[in-house]
Structure formats: C-alpha cells, structure tokens
Coordinates of C-alpha atoms and ligand atoms in Angstrom, one line a residue:
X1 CA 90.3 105.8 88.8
X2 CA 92.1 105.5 91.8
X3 CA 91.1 108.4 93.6
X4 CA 87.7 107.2 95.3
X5 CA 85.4 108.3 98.0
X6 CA 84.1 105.4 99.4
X7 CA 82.1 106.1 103.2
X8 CA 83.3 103.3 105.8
X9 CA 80.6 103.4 107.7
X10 CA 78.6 101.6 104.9
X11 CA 80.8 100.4 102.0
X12 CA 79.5 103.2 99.7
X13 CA 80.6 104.5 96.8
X14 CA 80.2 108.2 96.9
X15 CA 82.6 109.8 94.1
X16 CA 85.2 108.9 92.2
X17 CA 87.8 111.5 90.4
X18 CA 89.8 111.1 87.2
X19 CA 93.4 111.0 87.7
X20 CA 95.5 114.1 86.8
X21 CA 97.4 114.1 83.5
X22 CA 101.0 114.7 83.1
X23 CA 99.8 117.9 81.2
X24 CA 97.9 119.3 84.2
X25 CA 100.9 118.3 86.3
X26 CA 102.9 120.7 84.1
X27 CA 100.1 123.2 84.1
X28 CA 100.5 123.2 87.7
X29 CA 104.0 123.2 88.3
X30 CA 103.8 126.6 85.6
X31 CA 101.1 128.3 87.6
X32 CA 102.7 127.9 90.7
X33 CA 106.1 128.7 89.8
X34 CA 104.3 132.2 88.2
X35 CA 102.8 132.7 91.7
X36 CA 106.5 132.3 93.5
X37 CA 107.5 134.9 91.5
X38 CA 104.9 137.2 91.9
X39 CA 104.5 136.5 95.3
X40 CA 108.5 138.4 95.7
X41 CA 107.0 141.8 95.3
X42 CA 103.6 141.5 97.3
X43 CA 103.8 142.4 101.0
X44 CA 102.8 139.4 103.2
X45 CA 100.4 141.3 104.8
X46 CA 98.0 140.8 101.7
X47 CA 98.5 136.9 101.9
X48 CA 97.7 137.3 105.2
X49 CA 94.6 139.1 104.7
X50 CA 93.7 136.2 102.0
X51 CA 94.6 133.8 104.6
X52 CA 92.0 134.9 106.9
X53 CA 89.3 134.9 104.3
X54 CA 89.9 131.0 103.7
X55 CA 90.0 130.7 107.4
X56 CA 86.8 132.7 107.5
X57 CA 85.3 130.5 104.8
X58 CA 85.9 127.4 107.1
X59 CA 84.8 129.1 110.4
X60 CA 81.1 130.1 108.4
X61 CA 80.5 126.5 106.3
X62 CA 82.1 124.3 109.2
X63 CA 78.9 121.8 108.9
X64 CA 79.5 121.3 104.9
X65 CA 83.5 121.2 105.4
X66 CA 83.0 118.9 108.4
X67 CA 80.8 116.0 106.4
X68 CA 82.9 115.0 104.1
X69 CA 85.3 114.2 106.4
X70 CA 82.5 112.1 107.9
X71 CA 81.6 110.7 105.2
X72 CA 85.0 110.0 103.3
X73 CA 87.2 108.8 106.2
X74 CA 84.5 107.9 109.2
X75 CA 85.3 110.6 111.8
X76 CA 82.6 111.5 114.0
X77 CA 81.1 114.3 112.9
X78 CA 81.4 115.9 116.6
X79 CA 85.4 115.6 115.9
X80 CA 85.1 116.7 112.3
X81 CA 83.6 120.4 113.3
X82 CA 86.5 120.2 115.7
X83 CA 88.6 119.2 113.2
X84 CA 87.2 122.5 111.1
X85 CA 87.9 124.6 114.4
X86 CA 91.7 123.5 114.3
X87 CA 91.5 123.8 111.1
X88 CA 90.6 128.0 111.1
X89 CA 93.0 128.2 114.1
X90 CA 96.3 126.9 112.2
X91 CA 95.4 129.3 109.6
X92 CA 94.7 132.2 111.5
X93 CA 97.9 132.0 113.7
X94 CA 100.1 132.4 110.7
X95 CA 97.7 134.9 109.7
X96 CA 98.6 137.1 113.1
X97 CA 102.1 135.5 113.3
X98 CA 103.6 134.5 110.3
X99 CA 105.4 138.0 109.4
X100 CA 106.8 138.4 113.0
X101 CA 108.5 134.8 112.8
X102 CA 109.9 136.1 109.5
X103 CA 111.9 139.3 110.6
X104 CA 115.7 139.7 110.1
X105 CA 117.4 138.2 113.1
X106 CA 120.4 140.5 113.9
X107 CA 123.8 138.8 114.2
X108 CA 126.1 141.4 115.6
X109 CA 128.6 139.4 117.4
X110 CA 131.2 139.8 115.6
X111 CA 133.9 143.1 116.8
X112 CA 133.5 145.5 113.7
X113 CA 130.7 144.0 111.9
X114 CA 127.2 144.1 111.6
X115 CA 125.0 141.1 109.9
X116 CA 121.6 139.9 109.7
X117 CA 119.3 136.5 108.2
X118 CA 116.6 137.4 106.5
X119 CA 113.8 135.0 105.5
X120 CA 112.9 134.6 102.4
X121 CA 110.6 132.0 99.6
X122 CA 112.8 129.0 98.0
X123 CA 110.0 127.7 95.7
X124 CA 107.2 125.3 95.7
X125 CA 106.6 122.6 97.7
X126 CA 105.1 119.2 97.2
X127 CA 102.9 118.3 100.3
X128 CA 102.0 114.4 100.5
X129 CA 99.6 114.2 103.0
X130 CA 97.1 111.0 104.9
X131 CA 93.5 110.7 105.4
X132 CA 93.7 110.8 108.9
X133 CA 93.4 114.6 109.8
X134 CA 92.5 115.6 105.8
X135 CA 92.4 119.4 106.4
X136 CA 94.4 120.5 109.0
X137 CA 97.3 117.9 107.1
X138 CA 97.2 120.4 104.1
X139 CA 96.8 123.6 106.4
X140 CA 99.7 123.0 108.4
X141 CA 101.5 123.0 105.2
X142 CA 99.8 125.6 103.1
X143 CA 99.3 128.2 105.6
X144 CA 103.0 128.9 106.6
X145 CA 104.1 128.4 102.9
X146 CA 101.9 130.7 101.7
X147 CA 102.5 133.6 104.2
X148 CA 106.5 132.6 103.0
X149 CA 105.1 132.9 99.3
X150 CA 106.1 129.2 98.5
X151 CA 103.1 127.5 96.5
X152 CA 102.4 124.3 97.2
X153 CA 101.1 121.1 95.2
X154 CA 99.3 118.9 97.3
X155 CA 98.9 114.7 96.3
X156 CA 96.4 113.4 99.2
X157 CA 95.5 110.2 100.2
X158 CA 93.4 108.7 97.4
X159 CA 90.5 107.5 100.4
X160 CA 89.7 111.4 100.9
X161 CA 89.7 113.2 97.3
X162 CA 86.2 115.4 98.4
X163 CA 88.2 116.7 101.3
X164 CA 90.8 117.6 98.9
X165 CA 88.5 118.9 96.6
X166 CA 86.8 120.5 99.0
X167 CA 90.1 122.4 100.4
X168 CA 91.1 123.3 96.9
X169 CA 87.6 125.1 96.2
X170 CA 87.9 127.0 99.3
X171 CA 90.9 128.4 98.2
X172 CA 89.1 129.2 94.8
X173 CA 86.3 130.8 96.9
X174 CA 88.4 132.7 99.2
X175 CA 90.7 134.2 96.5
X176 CA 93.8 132.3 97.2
X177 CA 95.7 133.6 94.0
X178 CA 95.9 131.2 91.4
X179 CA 99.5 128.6 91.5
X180 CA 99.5 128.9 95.6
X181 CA 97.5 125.7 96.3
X182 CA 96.9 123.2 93.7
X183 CA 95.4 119.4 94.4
X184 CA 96.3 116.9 91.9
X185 CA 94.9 113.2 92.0
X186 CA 98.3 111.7 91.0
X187 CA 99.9 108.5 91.2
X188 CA 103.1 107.9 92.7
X189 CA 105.3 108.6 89.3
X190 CA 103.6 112.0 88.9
X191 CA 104.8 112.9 92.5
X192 CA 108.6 111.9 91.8
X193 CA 108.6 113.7 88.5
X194 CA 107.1 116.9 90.4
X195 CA 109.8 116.2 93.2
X196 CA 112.6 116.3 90.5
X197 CA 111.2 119.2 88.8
X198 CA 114.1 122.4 89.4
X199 CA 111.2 124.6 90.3
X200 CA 110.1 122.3 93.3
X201 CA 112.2 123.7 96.4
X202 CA 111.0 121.5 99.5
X203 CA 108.9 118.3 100.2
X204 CA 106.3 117.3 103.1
X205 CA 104.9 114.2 103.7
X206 CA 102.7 113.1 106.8
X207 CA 102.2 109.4 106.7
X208 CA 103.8 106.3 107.4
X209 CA 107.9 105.2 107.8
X210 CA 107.3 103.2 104.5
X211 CA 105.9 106.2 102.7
X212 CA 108.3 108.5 104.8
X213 CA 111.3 106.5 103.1
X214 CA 110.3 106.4 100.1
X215 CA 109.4 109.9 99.7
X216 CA 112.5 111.4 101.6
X217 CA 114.8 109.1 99.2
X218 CA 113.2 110.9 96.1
X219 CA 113.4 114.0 98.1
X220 CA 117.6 113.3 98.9
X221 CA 118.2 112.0 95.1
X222 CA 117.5 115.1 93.7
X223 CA 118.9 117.5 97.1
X224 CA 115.5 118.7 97.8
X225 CA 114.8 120.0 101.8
X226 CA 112.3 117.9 103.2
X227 CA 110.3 117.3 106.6
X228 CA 109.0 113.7 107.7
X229 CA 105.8 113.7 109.9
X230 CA 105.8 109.7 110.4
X231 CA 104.3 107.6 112.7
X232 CA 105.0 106.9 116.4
X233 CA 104.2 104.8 119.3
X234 CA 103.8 106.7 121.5
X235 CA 103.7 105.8 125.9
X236 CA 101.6 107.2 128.1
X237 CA 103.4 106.8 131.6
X238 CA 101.0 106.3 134.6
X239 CA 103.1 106.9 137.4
X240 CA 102.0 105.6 141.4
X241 CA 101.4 109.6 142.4
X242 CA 98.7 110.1 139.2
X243 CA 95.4 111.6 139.6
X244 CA 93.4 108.9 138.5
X245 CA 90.7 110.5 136.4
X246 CA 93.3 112.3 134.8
X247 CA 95.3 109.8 134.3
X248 CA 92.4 107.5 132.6
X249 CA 90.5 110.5 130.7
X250 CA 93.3 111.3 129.0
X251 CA 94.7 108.4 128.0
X252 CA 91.4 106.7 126.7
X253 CA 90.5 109.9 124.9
X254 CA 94.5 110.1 123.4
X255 CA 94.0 106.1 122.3
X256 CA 90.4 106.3 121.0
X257 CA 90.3 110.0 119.5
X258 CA 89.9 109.4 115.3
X259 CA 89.1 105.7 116.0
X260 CA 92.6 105.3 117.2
X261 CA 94.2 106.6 113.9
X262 CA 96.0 109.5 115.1
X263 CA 99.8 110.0 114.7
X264 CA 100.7 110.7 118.4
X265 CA 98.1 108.5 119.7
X266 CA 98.9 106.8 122.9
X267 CA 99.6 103.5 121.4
X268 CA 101.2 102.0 124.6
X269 CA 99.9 102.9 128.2
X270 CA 102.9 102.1 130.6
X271 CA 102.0 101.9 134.0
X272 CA 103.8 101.7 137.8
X273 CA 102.8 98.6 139.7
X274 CA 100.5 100.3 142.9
X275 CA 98.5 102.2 140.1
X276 CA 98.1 99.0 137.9
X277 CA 94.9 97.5 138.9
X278 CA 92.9 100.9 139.5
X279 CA 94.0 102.4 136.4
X280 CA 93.0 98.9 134.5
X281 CA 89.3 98.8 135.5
X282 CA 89.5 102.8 135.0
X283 CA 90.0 102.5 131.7
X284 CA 88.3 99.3 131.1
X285 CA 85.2 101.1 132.6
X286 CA 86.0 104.2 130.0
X287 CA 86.3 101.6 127.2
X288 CA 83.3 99.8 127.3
X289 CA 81.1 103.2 127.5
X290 CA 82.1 103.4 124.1
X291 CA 79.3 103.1 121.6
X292 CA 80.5 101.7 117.8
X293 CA 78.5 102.8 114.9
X294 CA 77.6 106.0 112.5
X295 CA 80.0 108.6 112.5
X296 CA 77.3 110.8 111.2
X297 CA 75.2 110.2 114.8
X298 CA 75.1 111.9 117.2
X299 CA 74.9 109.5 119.8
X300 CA 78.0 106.9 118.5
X301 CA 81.1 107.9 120.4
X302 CA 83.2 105.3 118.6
X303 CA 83.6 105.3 114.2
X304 CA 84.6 103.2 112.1
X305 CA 88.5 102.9 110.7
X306 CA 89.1 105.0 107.2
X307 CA 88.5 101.9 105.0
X308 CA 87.8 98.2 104.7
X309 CA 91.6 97.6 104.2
X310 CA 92.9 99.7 107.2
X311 CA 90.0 97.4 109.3
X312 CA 91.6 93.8 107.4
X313 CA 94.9 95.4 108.1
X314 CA 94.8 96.3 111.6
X315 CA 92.5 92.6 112.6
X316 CA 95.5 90.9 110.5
X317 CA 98.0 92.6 112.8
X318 CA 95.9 92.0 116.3
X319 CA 96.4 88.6 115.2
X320 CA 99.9 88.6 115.0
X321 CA 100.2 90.0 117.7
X322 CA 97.9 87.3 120.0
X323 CA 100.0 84.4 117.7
X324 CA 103.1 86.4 118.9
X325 CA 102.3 85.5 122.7
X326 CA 100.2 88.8 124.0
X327 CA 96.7 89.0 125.4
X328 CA 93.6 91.0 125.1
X329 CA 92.3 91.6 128.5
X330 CA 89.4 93.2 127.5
X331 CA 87.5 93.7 124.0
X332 CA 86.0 90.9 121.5
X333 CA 89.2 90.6 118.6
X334 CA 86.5 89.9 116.0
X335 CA 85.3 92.0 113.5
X336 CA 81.8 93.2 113.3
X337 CA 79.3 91.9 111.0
X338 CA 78.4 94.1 108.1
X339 CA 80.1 95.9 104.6
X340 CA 81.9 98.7 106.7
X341 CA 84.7 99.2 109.0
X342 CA 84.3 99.2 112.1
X343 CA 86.5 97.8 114.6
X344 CA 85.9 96.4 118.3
X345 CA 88.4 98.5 121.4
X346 CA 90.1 96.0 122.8
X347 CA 92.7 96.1 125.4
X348 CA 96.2 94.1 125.4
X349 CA 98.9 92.9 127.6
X350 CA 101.8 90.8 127.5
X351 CA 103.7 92.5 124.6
X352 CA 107.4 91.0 124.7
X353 CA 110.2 92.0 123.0
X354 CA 110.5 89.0 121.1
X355 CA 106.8 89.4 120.0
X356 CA 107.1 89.8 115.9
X357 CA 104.6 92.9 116.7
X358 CA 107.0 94.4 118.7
X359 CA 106.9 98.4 118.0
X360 CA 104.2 98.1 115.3
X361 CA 102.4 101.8 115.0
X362 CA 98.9 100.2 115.9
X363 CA 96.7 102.3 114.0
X364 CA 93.1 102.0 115.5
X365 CA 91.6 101.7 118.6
X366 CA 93.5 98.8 120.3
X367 CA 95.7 99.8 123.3
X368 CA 99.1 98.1 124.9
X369 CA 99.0 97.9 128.8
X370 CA 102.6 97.5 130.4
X371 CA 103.1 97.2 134.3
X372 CA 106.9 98.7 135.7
X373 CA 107.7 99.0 139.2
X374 CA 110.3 101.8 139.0
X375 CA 110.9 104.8 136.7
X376 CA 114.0 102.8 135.2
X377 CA 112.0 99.8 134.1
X378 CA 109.3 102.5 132.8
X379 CA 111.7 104.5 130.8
X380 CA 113.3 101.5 129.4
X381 CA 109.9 100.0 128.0
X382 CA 109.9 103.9 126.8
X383 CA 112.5 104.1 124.8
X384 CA 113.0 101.1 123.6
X385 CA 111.6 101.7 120.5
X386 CA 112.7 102.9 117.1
X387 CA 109.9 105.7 117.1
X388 CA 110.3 109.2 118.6
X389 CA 107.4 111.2 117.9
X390 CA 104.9 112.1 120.8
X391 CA 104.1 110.8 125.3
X392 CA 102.5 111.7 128.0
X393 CA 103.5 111.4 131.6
X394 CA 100.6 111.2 134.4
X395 CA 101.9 112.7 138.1
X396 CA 100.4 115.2 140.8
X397 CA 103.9 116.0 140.9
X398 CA 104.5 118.5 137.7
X399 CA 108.1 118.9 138.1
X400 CA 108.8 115.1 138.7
X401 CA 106.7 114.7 135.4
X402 CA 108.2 117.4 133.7
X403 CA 111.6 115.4 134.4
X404 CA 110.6 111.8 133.6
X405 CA 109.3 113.7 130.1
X406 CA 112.9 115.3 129.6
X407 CA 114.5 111.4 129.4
X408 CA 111.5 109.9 126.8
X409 CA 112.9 109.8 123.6
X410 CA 110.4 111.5 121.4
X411 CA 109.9 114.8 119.8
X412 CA 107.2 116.5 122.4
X413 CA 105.7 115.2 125.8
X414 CA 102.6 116.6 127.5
X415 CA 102.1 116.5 131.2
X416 CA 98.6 115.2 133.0
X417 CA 96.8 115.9 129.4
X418 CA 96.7 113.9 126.5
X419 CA 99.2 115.4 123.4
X420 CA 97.6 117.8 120.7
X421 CA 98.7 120.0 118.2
X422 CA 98.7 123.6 119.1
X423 CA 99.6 126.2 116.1
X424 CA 101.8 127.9 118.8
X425 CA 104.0 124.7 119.3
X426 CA 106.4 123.5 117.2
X427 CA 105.5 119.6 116.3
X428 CA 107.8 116.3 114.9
X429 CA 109.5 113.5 116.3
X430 CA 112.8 111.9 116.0
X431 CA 114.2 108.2 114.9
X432 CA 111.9 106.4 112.8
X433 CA 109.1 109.1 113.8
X434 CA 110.8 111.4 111.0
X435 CA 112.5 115.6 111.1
X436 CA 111.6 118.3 111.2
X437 CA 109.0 120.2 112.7
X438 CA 105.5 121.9 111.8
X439 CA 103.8 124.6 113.0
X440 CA 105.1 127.7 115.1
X441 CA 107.9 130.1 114.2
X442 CA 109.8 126.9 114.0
X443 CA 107.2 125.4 110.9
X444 CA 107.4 128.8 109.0
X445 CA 110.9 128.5 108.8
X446 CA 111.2 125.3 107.5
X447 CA 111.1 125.8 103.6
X448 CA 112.8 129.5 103.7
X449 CA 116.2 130.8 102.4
X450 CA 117.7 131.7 105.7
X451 CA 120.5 134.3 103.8
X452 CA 123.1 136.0 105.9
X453 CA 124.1 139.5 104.9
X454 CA 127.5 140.9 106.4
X455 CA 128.2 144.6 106.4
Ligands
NDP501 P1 100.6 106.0 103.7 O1 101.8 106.5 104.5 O2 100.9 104.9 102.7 O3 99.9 107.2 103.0 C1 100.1 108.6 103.3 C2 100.2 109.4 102.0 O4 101.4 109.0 101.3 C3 99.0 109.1 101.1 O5 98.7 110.3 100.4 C4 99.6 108.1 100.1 O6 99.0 108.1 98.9 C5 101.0 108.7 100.0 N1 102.0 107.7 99.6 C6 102.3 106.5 100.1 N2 103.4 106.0 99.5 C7 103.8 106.9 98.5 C8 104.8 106.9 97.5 N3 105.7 105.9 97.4 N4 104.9 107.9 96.7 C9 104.0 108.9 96.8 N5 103.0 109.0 97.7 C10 102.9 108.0 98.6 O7 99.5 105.5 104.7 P2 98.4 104.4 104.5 O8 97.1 105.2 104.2 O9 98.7 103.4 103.6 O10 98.3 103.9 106.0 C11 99.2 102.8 106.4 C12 99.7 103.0 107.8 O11 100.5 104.1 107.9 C13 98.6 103.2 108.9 O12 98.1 102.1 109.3 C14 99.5 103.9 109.9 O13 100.2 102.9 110.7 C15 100.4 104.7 109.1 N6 100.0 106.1 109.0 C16 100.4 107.0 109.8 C17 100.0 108.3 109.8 C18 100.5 109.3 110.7 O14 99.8 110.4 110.9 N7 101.6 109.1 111.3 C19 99.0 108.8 108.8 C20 98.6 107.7 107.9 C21 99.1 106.5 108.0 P3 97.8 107.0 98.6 O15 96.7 107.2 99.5 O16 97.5 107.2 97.1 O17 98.5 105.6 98.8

C-alpha cells in the first residue's frame, strides 16, 4: 500500500489505505461526469449554499480537522487550526463571490453589434495536489470548480491520505452531491489514464517543477487546460530604509512558517549593505528563540519536516550546498538524534553562482543571506533565477517598495509583510514557478468555457 500515514514527529505508523482500483477509477470518472451534467440545470446558488455547509463543517470540528494534519505531515497544531481557518475562508469567498465572477461580460464595441462571454462548466478536473498545505491545496481547487459545476478527482500526496480522507468525508457529511469531489489513492498510471479520459476537461497540480513537467506533458499530450502551482525561491529584499522589526518578523516567520516547507517561502533574504549586520543578529536572535520538537505541543514553535525522506533529502542538499563553497553562519547542519524528522534552522551565506545548489527550492527551514550595496546588484541577485513565483520588499518608503516589487520577476510581491494567500487575490508565478493563477475572480475562471455570443 503506498498511501501511508506515517507521524514525523515519531516514525509512526498510523494508517495505511489500499490503493484504488482501475474499476473505482471508472466508477469515479462515471459519477462525476453524471454530476457535470446535472450540475447544467441547478442554479449556483444551491452549490453555494452546500458550499457553505462544508465550510461550516470545518469552522465547527476545526480541532479534529486540524490533527491530522498534525499528525500526518508535522504542522504545529497552532498553524493547523489556522490552516482550518483558511481553509473555511477559501470556501466561503466563492460561496459569496463565485456567481458574481461568473456574469456575462458585455462586449459592445463593435458599431452595430451587441455580444457577450458567458461562463460556463467544461468538465472535470483532476487536481494533484502536495502534503504541504493538505486542505486548503484541495479547497482552492474544489471550491471554484464546484461553484463552476466542474467535479473534480483529487490524487494527494500519498504522506497525507487521512487528510484526504478526511476532506472527502466532509464533503459526504456536508451533502456535497455525489461525483463533485472524489479522492482516489492512485498511482501515477491511474492519474495519466484519468488525464486522457475525454470526460476530464482541465488539470491542477501544486507541487514541484519535476512533478509540474511531468504532469503538464500528460496534460499537453492529450490538449487538456491545465494550471502549474510549482515551486519558487523566492527573495525577501531588505532595503537600508527598512523598519527593522518588520523587516526581521516577517522574514523569519515567511522562512520558518510550515517548517520552511511552504511554496512562497522566503527562501533567499537579500539584503543592502548599511542594514546587513543589524538585520543578521535580528534574525539570528529570532532564530535561535525557536524551540524544535512535538508539533502536537503547545509550547514547540518549530516541527518537524513531512517525512524522514524530505529531512535525508533536504540534509543531503545542505551538504551540497557547504561542498559547493557556502557557509552556515548560524545553526548546527546536523541532524537530530531520534526516529523522526526534525531538522536544525540554520542560516547560510556565500551562495555563488557557480555553487551546484544554485537556485535549488530549499524546502525546510534553512535560509540564504545575500549582502548588495545598490538596488541593481539586489535586483540582479533577484532575478537571476529560473523561478518566478512569490517576494517581498522591506522599506519605510511604500512607493519606493512598491517600485522595486514591480521589476522582481515573480508572480506576486508583498510590501513590509511576509506573502500569503488571500482568497480575494489572484495567486501563481511565472518561469519555472509554473501558469496560471488560483483563487479570486481570476481562479474561478480558469477551467470555464469562456463562449462569445454575437447578436
Ligand atoms: P511532488 O511534487 O513530487 O509531489 C506533489 C504531488 O504530485 C503529490 O501528490 C505526488 O504524489 C504527485 N506526483 C509527483 N509526481 C507525479 C507524477 N509523475 N504523476 C502523478 N502525480 C505525481 O513533491 P514531493 O513530495 O516529492 O516533494 C519534493 C520537493 O518538491 C520538495 O522538497 C519541494 O522542493 C517541492 N515541493 C513544492 C511544493 C510547493 O508548494 N511548491 C509542494 C510540495 C513539494 P506522491 O506523493 O504519490 O508522490
């Protein structure tokens, strides 16, 4: 069985699922296509009303919802509630916005004639989705789609399946019809063969650039629509003018959220030369507070990774990185003693281009330091990566920020705060960071027929 729940906190097994046939694959593609159909002639506002009853199921069980996450993937369980929180607030802004952002849009501009787009369902959707965020992954997905009426098949990371589970019999419990969400614990075939099924419309995958290419290659072969939420690394620019608390609040929360495994993470702090050395006992000072241990206490401030292999992966990659000519100055590189995963901060400098590690999505709690003297060096060391998605710029001046952010190569760039998702805000990157974009009107009408009709 591949699909396992193992916690890695303490190397425990805690359930294990049998894999999905190819006849329940069927079985699912056949409900959800007779949910697509029947979806055509039900007004959205009764999705919407079921929407807000799986929100509502969240909202009232947020402690049961919020421990396996704990339990499967090691977030503290502070940032799993939150992660509940989000989770009721993605759903409930497509439950108040989702049939606004799917009116006609008029298109009179042509002399003698009057047109329109209207928005309509294409289809299901296959959603591939990490352990990292495990809900609000499937929600930013399954929300819009449903409010569209495209039903979606979700294949989750195989570290999280009672998170899926668990999603799946909320849906049950809320009254999600039948064929608009269904979890399968399938291999990588069984996703191909639902990609090339006719009645699968559009494909979503958050995960890595290797996933990413794989899937969106599948996804192209057979001319299916598809968005790629990949990974990033991402800057956050310190500039001489920041407000220091700010500046090193944010960034060591946006490095050290999720045990550093979080998508728009601030993998790479760059900062401007008369800043340097404050910032660098700042956030050494912010570093060291950090307390490694249980997710599931109260008191830890810093989990574990998501598995033994993600902690051998990322220690492999630290060491690369130190045979590749950086430094750690601060943190101990070695792993702690024991069956789970945890992993020591630690704090690096003296990443070259020529390092072998160069532009590596770090994913964990280990952060690059870069010093610049001016805003050209800073927005070189920026861009010159192969990743787009996410940054942050630290200034007292907004506007200066605001126009630093507009020359950093990524999809989105937040201003004295460290990046988040808001459901109000569209979210994706560019380059190796993936297309396409989640959430807001701009999410909902990602997986639509967009038909033009001329009178
Ligand atoms: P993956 O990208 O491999 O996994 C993400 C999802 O894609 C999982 O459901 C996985 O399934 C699935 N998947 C992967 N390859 C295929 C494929 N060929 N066909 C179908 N499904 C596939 O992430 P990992 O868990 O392996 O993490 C590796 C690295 O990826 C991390 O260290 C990090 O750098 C990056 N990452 C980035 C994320 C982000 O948010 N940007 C999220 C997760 C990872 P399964 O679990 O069964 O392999």
């Amino acid at each position: 069985m591949s699909y396992k729940a193992v916690n890695p906190f303490n190397g425990k097994t805690i359930r294990e699922f049998p894999d999905a046939t190819d006849a329940e694959v069927d079985q699912a593609l056949k409900k959800a296509n007779h949910f697509y159909h029947a979806a055509k002639n039900q007004p959205i506002s009764e999705r919407a009303a079921q929407l807000e009853k799986l929100a509502n199921e969240f909202s009232e069980h947020n402690e049961k919802y919020a421990r396996f996450l704990t339990t499967n993937m090691g977030k503290l369980i502070s940032q799993a509630r939150s992660e509940v929180k989000k989770n009721v607030e993605f759903a409930m802004y497509y439950v108040k916005n989702g049939a606004q952002a799917l009116q006609p849009v008029p298109y009179n501009n042509i002399p003698g004639k009057e047109a329109h787009v209207e928005f309509s369902s294409i289809g299901t959707i296959m959603s591939v989705e990490p352990w990292n965020f495990p809900y609000t992954q499937i929600m930013r997905v399954f929300a819009p789609n449903f409010i569209i009426g495209n039903p979606v098949i979700l294949k989750h990371a195989s570290i999280v399946p009672e998170c899926a589970q668990a999603f799946e019999d909320a849906c049950k419990t809320a009254g999600i019809p039948e064929g608009a969400f269904k979890n399968l614990f399938i291999n990588y075939d069984q996703v191909n063969h639902i990609i090339a099924d006719t009645r699968v419309q559009g494909v979503a995958l958050t995960g890595s650039e290797n996933a990413g290419r794989k899937i969106a290659a599948e996804a192209g072969k057979n001319l299916k629509k598809s968005t790629m939420e990949l990974g990033g690394t991402d800057v956050s620019i310190i500039l001489n003018d920041a407000d220091l608390k700010t500046a090193v609040e944010g960034t060591v929360a946006a490095r050290l959220n999720n045990s550093g495994q979080v998508c728009t993470a601030a993998k790479r702090y760059i900062v401007q030369s008369g800043i340097y050395a404050d910032f660098l006992a700042g956030i050494i000072d912010e570093f060291s507070k950090r307390r490694l241990g249980d997710p599931l206490d109260e008191r830890t401030t810093l989990g574990p990774l998501s598995s033994r292999s993600a902690q051998q992966n990322l220690h492999q990659q630290v060491k690369k990185i130190l045979a590749g000519g950086a430094k750690i100055l601060w943190g101990d590189p070695e792993l702690p003693q024991g069956p789970g995963a945890l992993f020591n901060p630690l704090i690096i400098s003296g990443m070259t281009l020529d390092n072998p590690m160069y532009d590596t999505e770090l994913f964990g709690p280990v952060a690059q330091v870069y010093k610049a003297d001016t805003e050209e060096d800073i927005l070189k060391i920026a861009n010159h990566s192969n990743y787009g998605l996410g940054g942050a710029v630290y200034s007292k001046d907004a506007e200066h920020a605001k126009h630093i952010a507009s020359q950093v190569e990524t999809g989105q760039v937040a201003i004295n705060q460290p990046l988040s998702s808001y459901p109000e805000l569209p979210f994706g990157g560019v380059k190796n960071s993936g297309y396409g974009r989640e959430l807001s009107d701009m999410g909902i009408r990602e997986f639509v027929n967009a038909k033009t009709i001329l009178n």
